[in-house]
Amino acid sequence: AWGYNNDGEVGNGTAGGVVYEPMQVMRKENQENPDSQNIALTNVIKISVASYHTIALTADGQVYTWGWGRYGQLGDGLTTEHSSAVALKVVGPTYSATNTGVYLNQIIDIGAAGYGNYAAYSMALDLQGNVYTWGRNYYTSIDPKLGDISRGVPVNITESNGMLKGAVKLVPDSI
């Protein structure tokens, strides 16, 4: 990745300025241990980019995000002002402070969207046709049944929006 890197958008372990040459995106070797070393994010089969964050899908169905995460769009359980300069594995819908180490899996498609410093969100589609969303629900962009809230943990919106069941592809859009 390369480009604007104020909040770690390049994912190479640094933040600040602009990166003009392609750099390897990095991830934590052991996400449960923040002191673990950074290693290359490999086997990526799809990437989706929003204004200030990126989401990647690996061949084994895992989802990673990096960049700015104020509205929960990184899917790391947080909705506070923060960023990640390395790729983080997206937590699963049962994640909580007392139930860590659970991650989205069996994902077949991803999307990132939003505009500027608001309305940032991410989404994923699993093998069973369930759609998961996280981030800011600005103008009901990720769930028409909820108001303007932010979620840092993916939610299966197929459960409350039955017409989504059996989806086969995601097409994110910016607001």
mmCIF file of C-alpha atoms in Angstrom:
data_model
loop_
_atom_site.group_PDB
_atom_site.id
_atom_site.type_symbol
_atom_site.label_atom_id
_atom_site.label_comp_id
_atom_site.label_asym_id
_atom_site.label_seq_id
_atom_site.Cartn_x
_atom_site.Cartn_y
_atom_site.Cartn_z
ATOM 1 C CA ALA A 1 0.000 0.000 0.000
ATOM 2 C CA TRP A 2 1.009 3.642 -0.362
ATOM 3 C CA GLY A 3 -0.498 7.119 0.022
ATOM 4 C CA TYR A 4 -1.823 9.239 2.878
ATOM 5 C CA ASN A 5 -0.635 7.742 6.170
ATOM 6 C CA ASN A 6 -1.606 10.129 8.965
ATOM 7 C CA ASP A 7 -3.454 7.388 10.877
ATOM 8 C CA GLY A 8 -1.591 4.323 9.612
ATOM 9 C CA GLU A 9 -3.647 3.971 6.429
ATOM 10 C CA VAL A 10 -0.680 2.343 4.647
ATOM 11 C CA GLY A 11 -0.526 -0.458 7.243
ATOM 12 C CA ASN A 12 3.252 -0.742 7.281
ATOM 13 C CA GLY A 13 3.637 -0.139 11.019
ATOM 14 C CA THR A 14 4.183 3.624 10.765
ATOM 15 C CA ALA A 15 1.890 6.637 10.884
ATOM 16 C CA GLY A 16 2.389 10.149 9.571
ATOM 17 C CA GLY A 17 2.917 11.914 6.284
ATOM 18 C CA VAL A 18 2.582 10.399 2.855
ATOM 19 C CA VAL A 19 4.174 7.161 1.639
ATOM 20 C CA TYR A 20 5.136 7.458 -2.045
ATOM 21 C CA GLU A 21 6.416 3.928 -2.709
ATOM 22 C CA PRO A 22 4.484 0.641 -2.301
ATOM 23 C CA MET A 23 5.035 -0.885 1.154
ATOM 24 C CA GLN A 24 4.200 -4.325 2.557
ATOM 25 C CA VAL A 25 1.132 -4.267 4.838
ATOM 26 C CA MET A 26 1.998 -5.770 8.213
ATOM 27 C CA ARG A 27 -0.011 -7.529 10.930
ATOM 28 C CA LYS A 28 0.712 -8.668 14.473
ATOM 29 C CA GLU A 29 2.089 -12.199 14.694
ATOM 30 C CA ASN A 30 -0.114 -12.718 17.759
ATOM 31 C CA GLN A 31 -2.920 -10.182 18.010
ATOM 32 C CA GLU A 32 -3.644 -11.184 21.603
ATOM 33 C CA ASN A 33 -0.171 -9.920 22.540
ATOM 34 C CA PRO A 34 0.346 -6.255 21.570
ATOM 35 C CA ASP A 35 4.104 -6.686 22.023
ATOM 36 C CA SER A 36 4.343 -9.458 19.421
ATOM 37 C CA GLN A 37 6.340 -8.690 16.297
ATOM 38 C CA ASN A 38 4.876 -7.378 13.062
ATOM 39 C CA ILE A 39 4.844 -9.846 10.172
ATOM 40 C CA ALA A 40 3.673 -9.520 6.557
ATOM 41 C CA LEU A 41 -0.036 -9.783 5.828
ATOM 42 C CA THR A 42 -0.119 -12.456 3.111
ATOM 43 C CA ASN A 43 -2.592 -14.466 1.017
ATOM 44 C CA VAL A 44 -4.832 -11.421 0.498
ATOM 45 C CA ILE A 45 -7.485 -12.056 -2.158
ATOM 46 C CA LYS A 46 -9.521 -8.835 -1.886
ATOM 47 C CA ILE A 47 -9.061 -5.292 -0.583
ATOM 48 C CA SER A 48 -11.660 -2.557 -0.111
ATOM 49 C CA VAL A 49 -10.709 1.018 0.722
ATOM 50 C CA ALA A 50 -12.655 3.861 2.360
ATOM 51 C CA SER A 51 -11.480 7.389 3.101
ATOM 52 C CA TYR A 52 -9.272 6.552 6.086
ATOM 53 C CA HIS A 53 -9.376 2.781 6.604
ATOM 54 C CA THR A 54 -8.809 -0.374 4.593
ATOM 55 C CA ILE A 55 -10.230 -3.884 4.885
ATOM 56 C CA ALA A 56 -8.627 -7.039 3.469
ATOM 57 C CA LEU A 57 -9.857 -10.609 2.992
ATOM 58 C CA THR A 58 -7.413 -13.511 3.072
ATOM 59 C CA ALA A 59 -7.743 -16.838 1.255
ATOM 60 C CA ASP A 60 -8.637 -18.618 4.515
ATOM 61 C CA GLY A 61 -11.695 -16.378 5.086
ATOM 62 C CA GLN A 62 -10.150 -14.062 7.696
ATOM 63 C CA VAL A 63 -10.736 -10.284 7.668
ATOM 64 C CA TYR A 64 -8.168 -7.605 8.562
ATOM 65 C CA THR A 65 -8.472 -3.806 8.850
ATOM 66 C CA TRP A 66 -6.094 -0.896 9.416
ATOM 67 C CA GLY A 67 -6.097 2.898 9.494
ATOM 68 C CA TRP A 68 -8.379 5.263 11.412
ATOM 69 C CA GLY A 69 -11.018 3.720 13.682
ATOM 70 C CA ARG A 70 -13.060 6.414 15.432
ATOM 71 C CA TYR A 71 -16.482 4.957 14.590
ATOM 72 C CA GLY A 72 -15.689 1.276 15.038
ATOM 73 C CA GLN A 73 -14.948 0.637 11.357
ATOM 74 C CA LEU A 74 -11.787 -1.309 12.261
ATOM 75 C CA GLY A 75 -13.883 -3.997 13.956
ATOM 76 C CA ASP A 76 -11.517 -4.211 16.915
ATOM 77 C CA GLY A 77 -14.224 -3.682 19.540
ATOM 78 C CA LEU A 78 -13.532 0.051 19.949
ATOM 79 C CA THR A 79 -15.558 3.113 18.926
ATOM 80 C CA THR A 80 -13.219 5.712 20.415
ATOM 81 C CA GLU A 81 -10.679 7.921 18.642
ATOM 82 C CA HIS A 82 -7.817 5.567 17.725
ATOM 83 C CA SER A 83 -5.970 4.108 14.778
ATOM 84 C CA SER A 84 -3.918 1.074 13.839
ATOM 85 C CA ALA A 85 -0.785 1.262 11.683
ATOM 86 C CA VAL A 86 -0.816 -2.545 11.201
ATOM 87 C CA ALA A 87 -3.593 -4.865 10.069
ATOM 88 C CA LEU A 88 -5.855 -6.158 12.849
ATOM 89 C CA LYS A 89 -7.962 -9.280 12.570
ATOM 90 C CA VAL A 90 -11.643 -8.288 12.853
ATOM 91 C CA VAL A 91 -13.339 -9.605 15.996
ATOM 92 C CA GLY A 92 -16.395 -11.838 15.787
ATOM 93 C CA PRO A 93 -19.953 -10.920 16.788
ATOM 94 C CA THR A 94 -19.623 -12.615 20.206
ATOM 95 C CA TYR A 95 -16.528 -10.574 21.127
ATOM 96 C CA SER A 96 -16.591 -8.702 24.447
ATOM 97 C CA ALA A 97 -14.129 -7.592 27.111
ATOM 98 C CA THR A 98 -14.618 -10.980 28.775
ATOM 99 C CA ASN A 99 -14.786 -13.008 25.556
ATOM 100 C CA THR A 100 -11.690 -12.118 23.545
ATOM 101 C CA GLY A 101 -9.940 -14.190 20.896
ATOM 102 C CA VAL A 102 -13.034 -14.596 18.694
ATOM 103 C CA TYR A 103 -12.795 -13.419 15.094
ATOM 104 C CA LEU A 104 -14.895 -13.313 11.953
ATOM 105 C CA ASN A 105 -14.295 -16.399 9.830
ATOM 106 C CA GLN A 106 -15.608 -18.174 6.741
ATOM 107 C CA ILE A 107 -15.905 -14.781 5.031
ATOM 108 C CA ILE A 108 -16.224 -14.711 1.222
ATOM 109 C CA ASP A 109 -16.643 -10.967 0.499
ATOM 110 C CA ILE A 110 -15.855 -7.635 2.156
ATOM 111 C CA GLY A 111 -16.503 -3.933 1.724
ATOM 112 C CA ALA A 112 -15.403 -0.621 3.194
ATOM 113 C CA ALA A 113 -17.139 2.690 2.690
ATOM 114 C CA GLY A 114 -17.806 6.084 4.132
ATOM 115 C CA TYR A 115 -16.884 9.597 3.306
ATOM 116 C CA GLY A 116 -14.337 11.870 4.945
ATOM 117 C CA ASN A 117 -14.173 11.752 8.697
ATOM 118 C CA TYR A 118 -17.720 10.523 9.196
ATOM 119 C CA ALA A 119 -19.927 7.669 8.039
ATOM 120 C CA ALA A 120 -17.035 5.185 8.001
ATOM 121 C CA TYR A 121 -18.135 1.558 8.036
ATOM 122 C CA SER A 122 -17.135 -1.967 7.028
ATOM 123 C CA MET A 123 -19.015 -5.100 6.045
ATOM 124 C CA ALA A 124 -18.450 -8.793 5.430
ATOM 125 C CA LEU A 125 -20.401 -11.662 3.889
ATOM 126 C CA ASP A 126 -19.978 -15.257 5.108
ATOM 127 C CA LEU A 127 -20.387 -18.620 3.372
ATOM 128 C CA GLN A 128 -23.940 -18.980 4.673
ATOM 129 C CA GLY A 129 -25.050 -15.654 3.139
ATOM 130 C CA ASN A 130 -25.024 -13.674 6.397
ATOM 131 C CA VAL A 131 -24.089 -9.989 6.195
ATOM 132 C CA TYR A 132 -22.074 -8.459 9.058
ATOM 133 C CA THR A 133 -21.600 -4.709 9.487
ATOM 134 C CA TRP A 134 -19.659 -2.476 11.864
ATOM 135 C CA GLY A 135 -18.738 1.195 12.090
ATOM 136 C CA ARG A 136 -21.019 4.238 11.958
ATOM 137 C CA ASN A 137 -24.649 3.841 10.942
ATOM 138 C CA TYR A 138 -24.804 7.349 9.460
ATOM 139 C CA TYR A 139 -28.140 7.831 7.665
ATOM 140 C CA THR A 140 -28.804 4.103 8.232
ATOM 141 C CA SER A 141 -25.936 3.175 5.924
ATOM 142 C CA ILE A 142 -25.282 -0.184 7.611
ATOM 143 C CA ASP A 143 -28.630 -1.064 9.206
ATOM 144 C CA PRO A 144 -31.899 0.671 8.328
ATOM 145 C CA LYS A 145 -33.475 -0.462 11.592
ATOM 146 C CA LEU A 146 -31.067 1.493 13.812
ATOM 147 C CA GLY A 147 -30.308 5.154 14.352
ATOM 148 C CA ASP A 148 -26.995 7.004 14.108
ATOM 149 C CA ILE A 149 -24.860 4.743 16.300
ATOM 150 C CA SER A 150 -21.317 3.389 16.084
ATOM 151 C CA ARG A 151 -20.418 -0.275 16.546
ATOM 152 C CA GLY A 152 -16.911 -1.648 16.974
ATOM 153 C CA VAL A 153 -18.028 -5.288 16.879
ATOM 154 C CA PRO A 154 -19.574 -6.845 13.760
ATOM 155 C CA VAL A 155 -23.308 -7.503 13.945
ATOM 156 C CA ASN A 156 -25.141 -10.025 11.785
ATOM 157 C CA ILE A 157 -27.758 -7.726 10.221
ATOM 158 C CA THR A 158 -29.263 -10.650 8.303
ATOM 159 C CA GLU A 159 -30.961 -11.716 11.536
ATOM 160 C CA SER A 160 -33.033 -8.506 11.645
ATOM 161 C CA ASN A 161 -33.235 -7.958 7.869
ATOM 162 C CA GLY A 162 -34.358 -11.306 6.432
ATOM 163 C CA MET A 163 -34.339 -10.048 2.845
ATOM 164 C CA LEU A 164 -30.526 -10.084 3.021
ATOM 165 C CA LYS A 165 -30.328 -13.842 3.682
ATOM 166 C CA GLY A 166 -28.586 -15.642 0.862
ATOM 167 C CA ALA A 167 -26.646 -12.603 -0.344
ATOM 168 C CA VAL A 168 -23.810 -13.554 -2.680
ATOM 169 C CA LYS A 169 -21.911 -10.266 -3.087
ATOM 170 C CA LEU A 170 -21.348 -6.948 -1.318
ATOM 171 C CA VAL A 171 -21.236 -3.604 -3.107
ATOM 172 C CA PRO A 172 -20.234 -0.861 -0.664
ATOM 173 C CA ASP A 173 -20.773 2.753 -1.584
ATOM 174 C CA SER A 174 -19.744 6.062 -0.109
ATOM 175 C CA ILE A 175 -22.305 8.488 1.181
#
